[in-house]
Short mmCIF file of C-alpha atoms and ligand atoms in Angstrom, two decimals:
data_model
loop_
_atom_site.label_atom_id
_atom_site.label_comp_id
_atom_site.label_asym_id
_atom_site.label_seq_id
_atom_site.Cartn_x
_atom_site.Cartn_y
_atom_site.Cartn_z
CA MET A 1 -0.03 -0.03 0.12
CA ALA A 2 1.36 3.24 -0.98
CA THR A 3 1.82 5.96 1.92
CA PRO A 4 3.06 9.72 1.35
CA PRO A 5 5.61 11.34 3.60
CA SER A 6 5.11 11.26 7.51
CA SER A 7 6.49 14.19 9.42
CA GLY A 8 9.27 12.41 11.47
CA GLY A 9 10.46 10.57 8.14
CA SER A 10 11.51 7.15 7.22
CA THR A 11 14.19 5.51 8.63
CA PRO A 12 17.46 6.08 6.48
CA HIS A 13 19.86 3.09 5.95
CA SER A 14 22.77 4.05 8.02
CA THR A 15 24.37 1.04 7.92
CA GLY A 16 28.10 0.55 7.03
CA HIS A 17 28.61 4.03 5.31
CA ALA A 18 32.29 3.93 3.89
CA SER A 19 33.94 7.11 4.04
CA VAL A 20 34.21 8.96 0.94
CA PRO A 21 37.55 8.72 -0.49
CA GLU A 22 39.20 12.12 -0.98
CA VAL A 23 39.89 13.61 -4.20
CA ALA A 24 42.38 15.96 -4.89
CA GLY A 25 43.41 18.24 -7.62
CA ALA A 26 42.26 17.05 -10.91
CA ALA A 27 41.56 13.40 -9.56
CA ALA A 28 37.98 12.32 -9.67
CA HIS A 29 35.68 9.85 -8.99
CA ARG A 30 35.21 7.83 -12.14
CA LEU A 31 31.26 7.61 -11.23
CA VAL A 32 29.14 9.62 -8.99
CA ILE A 33 25.54 8.17 -8.74
CA ILE A 34 23.26 10.92 -7.38
CA GLY A 35 20.12 8.83 -5.83
CA SER A 36 19.48 5.98 -3.89
CA GLY A 37 16.29 4.43 -4.85
CA PRO A 38 15.90 1.44 -7.11
CA ALA A 39 17.70 2.96 -10.56
CA GLY A 40 20.71 4.34 -8.09
CA TRP A 41 21.37 1.18 -6.29
CA THR A 42 20.99 -0.93 -9.57
CA ALA A 43 23.45 1.34 -11.20
CA ALA A 44 25.66 1.01 -8.32
CA ILE A 45 25.52 -2.82 -8.34
CA TYR A 46 25.95 -2.78 -11.71
CA ALA A 47 29.07 -0.11 -11.69
CA ALA A 48 30.68 -1.63 -8.77
CA ARG A 49 30.74 -5.18 -10.13
CA ALA A 50 32.74 -3.39 -12.94
CA GLN A 51 34.85 -1.98 -10.88
CA LEU A 52 34.00 1.36 -11.52
CA HIS A 53 34.20 2.11 -7.86
CA PRO A 54 31.14 4.03 -7.66
CA VAL A 55 30.04 6.94 -4.90
CA VAL A 56 26.36 7.05 -4.18
CA TYR A 57 24.97 10.19 -2.80
CA ILE A 58 22.08 9.23 -1.09
CA GLY A 59 20.32 12.32 0.30
CA VAL A 60 20.05 13.62 3.71
CA PRO A 61 17.48 12.27 6.02
CA LYS A 62 15.07 14.93 6.85
CA ALA A 63 12.02 15.47 9.64
CA ASP A 64 9.60 16.00 6.45
CA PRO A 65 11.27 14.13 3.52
CA GLY A 66 9.84 15.77 0.43
CA PRO A 67 11.78 14.70 -2.45
CA ILE A 68 14.96 14.03 -0.81
CA LEU A 69 14.62 10.43 0.96
CA PRO A 70 17.53 8.21 1.22
CA GLY A 71 16.31 4.84 -0.13
CA GLY A 72 13.58 6.56 -2.22
CA GLN A 73 10.22 6.32 -2.49
CA LEU A 74 9.66 2.94 -1.61
CA MET A 75 10.27 3.96 1.72
CA LEU A 76 7.10 5.26 1.72
CA THR A 77 5.18 2.11 0.80
CA THR A 78 4.01 -0.66 3.16
CA GLU A 79 3.64 -3.65 0.99
CA VAL A 80 5.50 -4.14 -2.53
CA GLU A 81 3.73 -7.26 -4.18
CA ASN A 82 4.85 -6.49 -7.68
CA TYR A 83 8.42 -6.59 -7.63
CA PRO A 84 9.94 -10.04 -9.28
CA GLY A 85 11.75 -12.26 -6.83
CA PHE A 86 9.81 -11.63 -3.87
CA GLU A 87 6.84 -14.08 -4.10
CA HIS A 88 4.91 -13.14 -1.02
CA GLY A 89 5.72 -9.42 -1.17
CA ILE A 90 8.23 -7.52 0.93
CA GLN A 91 7.49 -4.15 2.74
CA GLY A 92 9.42 -1.12 0.73
CA PRO A 93 12.08 -0.15 2.97
CA ALA A 94 13.13 -3.58 3.77
CA MET A 95 13.56 -4.07 -0.05
CA MET A 96 15.33 -1.08 -0.11
CA GLU A 97 17.72 -2.04 2.44
CA ILE A 98 18.65 -4.98 0.59
CA PHE A 99 19.37 -3.14 -2.50
CA GLN A 100 21.72 -0.95 -0.55
CA LYS A 101 23.38 -4.02 0.93
CA GLN A 102 23.81 -5.36 -2.37
CA ALA A 103 25.49 -2.61 -3.97
CA GLN A 104 28.02 -2.36 -1.10
CA ARG A 105 28.95 -5.76 -1.11
CA PHE A 106 30.77 -4.99 -4.28
CA GLY A 107 32.17 -2.07 -2.77
CA THR A 108 30.01 0.79 -3.56
CA VAL A 109 30.72 4.05 -1.45
CA VAL A 110 27.69 5.50 0.17
CA ALA A 111 27.80 9.18 0.93
CA PRO A 112 24.89 10.48 3.29
CA GLU A 113 24.76 13.88 1.71
CA ASP A 114 22.39 15.67 -0.67
CA ILE A 115 24.08 17.18 -3.78
CA VAL A 116 22.92 20.72 -3.85
CA SER A 117 24.55 22.09 -7.15
CA VAL A 118 26.27 20.75 -10.31
CA ASP A 119 28.51 21.90 -12.77
CA PHE A 120 28.44 19.74 -15.80
CA SER A 121 29.87 22.39 -18.24
CA LYS A 122 33.50 21.00 -18.13
CA ARG A 123 35.20 17.68 -17.25
CA PRO A 124 35.76 16.30 -14.76
CA PHE A 125 32.34 17.41 -13.84
CA THR A 126 32.02 19.04 -10.38
CA MET A 127 29.15 18.77 -7.54
CA THR A 128 28.80 20.60 -4.51
CA THR A 129 27.32 18.95 -1.38
CA SER A 130 25.14 19.81 1.53
CA GLU A 131 28.15 19.63 3.54
CA GLY A 132 29.85 22.45 1.27
CA ALA A 133 32.63 19.74 -0.40
CA VAL A 134 33.01 19.64 -4.01
CA VAL A 135 33.00 16.36 -5.10
CA ARG A 136 34.47 15.59 -9.10
CA ALA A 137 33.65 12.79 -11.28
CA GLN A 138 34.21 11.42 -14.81
CA SER A 139 30.95 10.38 -15.16
CA VAL A 140 27.58 10.93 -13.48
CA ILE A 141 24.24 9.03 -13.35
CA VAL A 142 21.24 11.24 -11.88
CA ALA A 143 18.88 8.81 -10.39
CA THR A 144 17.08 11.29 -8.20
CA GLY A 145 13.53 10.28 -8.68
CA ALA A 146 10.08 11.90 -8.29
CA THR A 147 7.39 12.57 -6.18
CA ALA A 148 3.75 12.21 -6.19
CA ASN A 149 1.78 15.15 -6.19
CA TRP A 150 -1.29 15.07 -3.13
CA LEU A 151 -4.20 17.30 -2.76
CA GLY A 152 -2.71 18.37 0.59
CA LEU A 153 -6.02 17.39 2.94
CA GLU A 154 -5.24 16.29 6.56
CA ASN A 155 -7.61 13.04 6.03
CA GLU A 156 -5.93 12.29 3.02
CA MET A 157 -2.50 11.98 4.10
CA ARG A 158 -3.57 10.28 7.65
CA LEU A 159 -5.16 7.53 5.49
CA ALA A 160 -2.75 7.44 3.01
CA ARG A 161 0.31 7.07 5.69
CA SER A 162 -1.79 4.15 7.66
CA GLY A 163 -2.72 2.33 4.36
CA GLY A 164 -6.08 3.13 5.03
CA GLY A 165 -7.30 3.13 1.19
CA VAL A 166 -5.79 6.39 -0.14
CA SER A 167 -3.17 6.03 -2.41
CA ALA A 168 -1.23 7.61 -5.35
CA CYS A 169 -0.44 4.65 -7.38
CA ALA A 170 -3.30 2.47 -8.96
CA VAL A 171 -0.96 -0.03 -10.78
CA CYS A 172 0.91 -0.27 -7.29
CA ASP A 173 -2.04 -0.91 -5.07
CA GLY A 174 -5.32 -1.43 -7.07
CA ALA A 175 -5.06 -5.04 -7.17
CA LEU A 176 -5.09 -5.45 -3.31
CA PRO A 177 -7.84 -7.35 -1.70
CA ALA A 178 -9.36 -4.08 0.04
CA PHE A 179 -10.34 -2.85 -3.58
CA ARG A 180 -11.68 -5.57 -5.18
CA ASN A 181 -15.43 -5.09 -5.91
CA GLN A 182 -15.53 -1.66 -4.09
CA VAL A 183 -16.50 1.54 -5.07
CA LEU A 184 -13.27 3.65 -5.72
CA ALA A 185 -12.52 7.32 -6.63
CA VAL A 186 -9.97 8.54 -8.61
CA VAL A 187 -8.82 12.53 -8.91
CA GLY A 188 -7.53 13.85 -11.98
CA GLY A 189 -8.45 14.61 -15.12
CA GLY A 190 -5.32 13.86 -17.25
CA ASP A 191 -3.53 11.05 -19.23
CA THR A 192 -2.36 9.17 -15.52
CA ALA A 193 -5.77 9.74 -14.24
CA MET A 194 -7.41 7.80 -17.22
CA GLU A 195 -4.78 5.19 -17.23
CA GLU A 196 -5.09 4.61 -12.99
CA ALA A 197 -9.13 4.74 -13.42
CA THR A 198 -9.05 2.49 -16.28
CA TYR A 199 -6.88 -0.10 -14.76
CA LEU A 200 -9.23 0.11 -11.47
CA THR A 201 -12.26 -1.05 -13.39
CA LYS A 202 -10.66 -4.40 -13.69
CA PHE A 203 -11.03 -4.91 -9.89
CA ALA A 204 -13.46 -2.53 -8.75
CA SER A 205 -17.64 -2.40 -8.76
CA THR A 206 -17.84 1.28 -9.80
CA VAL A 207 -14.64 3.75 -10.45
CA TYR A 208 -15.70 7.25 -10.15
CA ILE A 209 -13.39 10.10 -11.82
CA VAL A 210 -13.83 13.03 -9.66
CA HIS A 211 -12.69 16.54 -11.70
CA ARG A 212 -12.93 20.02 -11.16
CA ARG A 213 -13.73 20.80 -14.32
CA ASP A 214 -16.27 20.39 -17.19
CA SER A 215 -14.06 18.44 -19.51
CA PHE A 216 -10.56 16.27 -19.19
CA ARG A 217 -7.58 17.73 -20.51
CA ALA A 218 -6.42 13.84 -21.35
CA SER A 219 -6.33 12.69 -24.56
CA LYS A 220 -9.23 11.71 -26.24
CA ILE A 221 -8.49 8.00 -26.76
CA MET A 222 -7.68 7.63 -22.98
CA GLN A 223 -11.00 9.20 -22.24
CA GLU A 224 -12.79 7.02 -24.57
CA ARG A 225 -11.03 3.60 -23.20
CA PHE A 226 -12.14 4.65 -19.66
CA MET A 227 -15.85 5.80 -20.66
CA SER A 228 -16.21 2.67 -22.59
CA ARG A 229 -16.23 0.57 -19.11
CA HIS A 230 -19.29 -0.19 -17.88
CA ASN A 231 -18.46 0.55 -14.32
CA ALA A 232 -16.86 3.97 -15.32
CA LYS A 233 -18.37 7.15 -14.00
CA VAL A 234 -17.36 10.84 -14.03
CA LEU A 235 -18.37 13.77 -11.55
CA TRP A 236 -17.78 16.85 -13.45
CA ASN A 237 -17.27 20.27 -11.84
CA SER A 238 -16.44 18.25 -8.63
CA ALA A 239 -13.50 18.62 -6.04
CA VAL A 240 -12.98 16.38 -2.98
CA VAL A 241 -12.67 18.72 0.19
CA ASP A 242 -12.30 15.90 2.83
CA VAL A 243 -11.96 12.35 3.26
CA VAL A 244 -14.20 10.36 5.67
CA GLY A 245 -12.95 7.33 7.76
CA ASP A 246 -11.36 6.42 11.10
CA GLN A 247 -9.09 3.31 10.36
CA THR A 248 -9.95 2.92 6.56
CA ILE A 249 -11.72 5.23 4.20
CA GLU A 250 -15.40 5.27 3.96
CA GLY A 251 -16.17 8.22 1.67
CA VAL A 252 -15.29 11.29 0.37
CA LEU A 253 -16.74 15.12 0.77
CA ILE A 254 -17.21 16.48 -2.62
CA GLU A 255 -17.75 20.27 -3.31
CA ASP A 256 -19.46 21.36 -6.63
CA THR A 257 -16.94 23.57 -8.04
CA VAL A 258 -19.83 25.86 -9.65
CA THR A 259 -22.98 25.69 -6.80
CA LYS A 260 -20.37 25.11 -4.24
CA GLN A 261 -22.73 22.50 -2.55
CA ARG A 262 -21.07 19.57 -0.67
CA SER A 263 -22.55 16.36 -0.54
CA ARG A 264 -20.69 12.72 0.59
CA LEU A 265 -19.66 10.06 -2.09
CA ASP A 266 -19.36 6.48 -0.56
CA VAL A 267 -15.92 5.03 -1.30
CA LYS A 268 -13.42 2.38 -0.24
CA GLY A 269 -10.59 3.40 -1.81
CA LEU A 270 -9.31 6.82 -3.21
CA PHE A 271 -6.60 7.19 -5.87
CA ILE A 272 -5.07 10.55 -6.18
CA ALA A 273 -3.71 10.83 -9.98
CA ILE A 274 -2.82 14.74 -10.13
CA GLY A 275 0.65 14.05 -11.66
CA HIS A 276 4.07 14.01 -10.20
CA THR A 277 7.31 16.11 -10.15
CA PRO A 278 10.42 15.04 -10.79
CA THR A 279 13.27 15.87 -8.47
CA THR A 280 15.35 18.07 -10.86
CA LYS A 281 15.58 21.44 -9.13
CA PHE A 282 19.11 21.76 -8.17
CA LEU A 283 19.98 20.60 -11.84
CA LYS A 284 18.35 23.87 -13.46
CA THR A 285 21.40 25.29 -14.29
CA SER A 286 23.31 22.08 -15.36
CA GLY A 287 22.65 22.42 -19.49
CA LEU A 288 20.61 19.25 -19.20
CA GLU A 289 17.69 19.05 -21.14
CA PHE A 290 14.18 19.03 -19.83
CA ASP A 291 10.71 18.34 -21.16
CA GLU A 292 7.81 20.26 -20.32
CA SER A 293 7.10 18.36 -17.22
CA GLY A 294 10.58 18.85 -15.88
CA TYR A 295 11.51 14.98 -16.88
CA ILE A 296 15.21 15.18 -17.88
CA VAL A 297 15.45 13.96 -21.93
CA LEU A 298 16.75 10.85 -22.91
CA LYS A 299 18.86 10.53 -26.27
CA SER A 300 18.53 7.00 -26.92
CA ARG A 301 16.88 3.94 -25.78
CA GLY A 302 19.25 3.72 -22.92
CA SER A 303 20.31 6.56 -20.32
CA VAL A 304 22.16 9.48 -22.51
CA THR A 305 21.36 12.63 -22.04
CA ASN A 306 22.47 15.83 -23.98
CA ILE A 307 25.82 16.09 -22.27
CA PRO A 308 28.24 13.43 -22.70
CA GLY A 309 29.26 11.68 -19.69
CA VAL A 310 25.95 12.18 -17.56
CA PHE A 311 23.24 9.58 -17.77
CA ALA A 312 19.94 9.42 -16.06
CA ALA A 313 17.94 6.49 -14.90
CA GLY A 314 14.72 6.06 -13.07
CA ASP A 315 11.79 8.19 -12.58
CA VAL A 316 13.65 11.28 -13.24
CA ALA A 317 13.78 10.45 -16.62
CA ASP A 318 10.54 8.70 -16.75
CA GLY A 319 7.05 10.37 -16.37
CA GLN A 320 5.52 7.20 -18.11
CA TYR A 321 5.70 3.98 -16.41
CA ARG A 322 7.25 4.73 -12.79
CA GLN A 323 7.38 1.28 -11.27
CA ALA A 324 10.62 -0.05 -8.97
CA VAL A 325 11.47 -2.75 -11.78
CA THR A 326 11.43 -0.51 -14.71
CA ALA A 327 13.64 2.24 -12.53
CA ALA A 328 15.96 -0.67 -11.88
CA GLY A 329 16.01 -1.84 -15.39
CA MET A 330 16.88 1.82 -16.40
CA GLY A 331 19.59 1.88 -13.91
CA CYS A 332 21.16 -1.12 -14.92
CA GLN A 333 21.07 0.60 -18.13
CA ALA A 334 22.65 3.72 -16.96
CA ALA A 335 25.93 1.77 -15.40
CA LEU A 336 26.36 -0.13 -18.87
CA ASP A 337 26.40 3.22 -20.54
CA ALA A 338 28.57 4.77 -18.28
CA GLU A 339 31.33 1.97 -18.29
CA ARG A 340 31.05 1.78 -22.13
CA TRP A 341 31.47 5.75 -22.10
CA LEU A 342 34.28 5.98 -19.89
CA ALA A 343 36.24 2.79 -21.64
CA ALA A 344 35.93 4.97 -24.93
CA GLU A 345 37.29 8.26 -23.22
CA GLY A 346 40.00 6.05 -21.78
CA VAL A 347 39.34 6.77 -18.57
CA HIS A 348 40.39 3.65 -16.43
C1 FAD B 401 3.71 5.70 -2.07
C2 FAD B 401 4.53 5.06 -3.22
C3 FAD B 401 4.37 3.28 -3.23
C4 FAD B 401 4.75 2.83 -4.42
N1 FAD B 401 4.57 1.74 -4.73
C5 FAD B 401 5.32 0.58 -5.71
C6 FAD B 401 5.13 -0.58 -5.47
O1 FAD B 401 4.28 -1.12 -4.83
N2 FAD B 401 5.76 -1.33 -6.81
C7 FAD B 401 6.44 -0.62 -7.61
O2 FAD B 401 6.82 -1.06 -8.30
N3 FAD B 401 6.35 0.70 -7.85
C8 FAD B 401 6.08 1.64 -6.60
N4 FAD B 401 6.07 2.82 -6.50
C9 FAD B 401 6.99 3.60 -7.45
C10 FAD B 401 8.36 3.54 -6.98
O3 FAD B 401 8.67 3.62 -5.72
C11 FAD B 401 9.22 4.39 -8.16
O4 FAD B 401 8.99 4.03 -9.41
C12 FAD B 401 10.88 3.87 -7.81
O5 FAD B 401 11.15 4.16 -6.61
C13 FAD B 401 11.50 4.93 -8.91
O6 FAD B 401 12.87 4.72 -8.35
P1 FAD B 401 14.14 5.75 -8.54
O7 FAD B 401 15.42 5.05 -8.18
O8 FAD B 401 13.94 6.63 -9.72
O9 FAD B 401 13.70 7.17 -7.62
P2 FAD B 401 13.37 7.38 -6.17
O10 FAD B 401 12.79 5.68 -5.62
O11 FAD B 401 12.48 8.44 -5.95
O12 FAD B 401 14.63 7.74 -5.45
C14 FAD B 401 15.44 8.81 -5.50
C15 FAD B 401 16.49 8.85 -5.02
O13 FAD B 401 16.95 10.04 -5.10
C16 FAD B 401 17.74 10.77 -4.17
N5 FAD B 401 17.89 12.29 -3.99
C17 FAD B 401 16.85 13.21 -4.57
N6 FAD B 401 17.37 14.29 -5.23
C18 FAD B 401 18.96 14.10 -4.43
C19 FAD B 401 19.94 15.33 -4.60
N7 FAD B 401 19.70 16.48 -4.62
N8 FAD B 401 21.15 14.54 -3.86
C20 FAD B 401 21.05 13.44 -3.37
N9 FAD B 401 20.29 12.55 -3.73
C21 FAD B 401 19.09 12.76 -4.02
C22 FAD B 401 16.60 10.42 -2.88
O14 FAD B 401 17.05 10.56 -1.65
C23 FAD B 401 16.24 9.14 -3.23
O15 FAD B 401 17.09 8.25 -3.05
C24 FAD B 401 5.63 3.30 -5.44
C25 FAD B 401 5.66 4.65 -5.45
C26 FAD B 401 5.06 5.85 -4.54
C27 FAD B 401 5.18 7.33 -4.29
#
């Protein structure tokens, strides 16, 4: 079950941090990886086994984690049921601990700091950490992920944190028993909301899309795909203004955005599909190319960005799939791309 950030944050993986080797003068790490989610750790496993001696900047744990959370988004999750290899599912934080241990087993160095700014205009690349240290690297993998956007209602966040039937990921949680043959609501009006709602129609008795306007901004084909389902319904000009339920969700309070009249809709699940924000703010002046939503643009099927030697992997470069297994796959690609690029550049 997906849960959003809680105040107090999740426990970072503090086990076995090796100190980061000093890089003096022109010497530089062969590979620095920014981010410790599935993409970052998978890149580290591959790069460490290829003897690139990667250093992973995992981010500093914070009371209100926001976009920087050592271990990444799965630290905010309870059960992960769809990652291959875990037949009976696994808790998100436990899974990320295994990723980290596997990366460290091959010599990955873990740096518990944020990267706050970068200079990718010349090589070796330089990056500044939250401690003020300057780090040099011949190649960099950006794996800084993304964060789901929430409505920000108190009861929404409470029930999402406790696994009480509020989620920001239908593909992750929609198939759980609690949602089967139930009335569910999806908030949003774009392609993601259509996709999530259409997915939920396979399991639910009825799926309502609650949308604040009188038309969707989603593509026609995605709208039709949802509307063609026998159990699909839309509440136009409607905003969720509260979530009702103690341990688990029982309903949502809807406000008509035109008349301001309020009514209750009984639901057993609420899925928020109002977009994600890729974690790229600290890269804004890096020269990296971003799309209109802020995702890093990849130049090929792999992880190549517009800056030679800088690679990107996972949710920071993927607004479409946003799954742990796809992020891990992209991390693998990035490490292989970096290894080949360094070899071609004669960096040993
Ligand atoms: C609540 C929730 C539940 C989910 N459940 C599932 C599920 O059941 N199954 C599934 O497959 N997927 C699930 N997902 C999606 C999955 O978590 C993501 O697709 C996956 O974590 C993306 O991995 P990533 O490595 O790209 O990025 P992330 O996991 O987002 O990791 C990003 C990393 O970058 C670090 N970072 C960011 N900025 C900096 C910086 N400036 N300096 C240093 N470090 C930085 C962060 O600390 C973090 O370690 C869920 C997502 C959410 C939000």
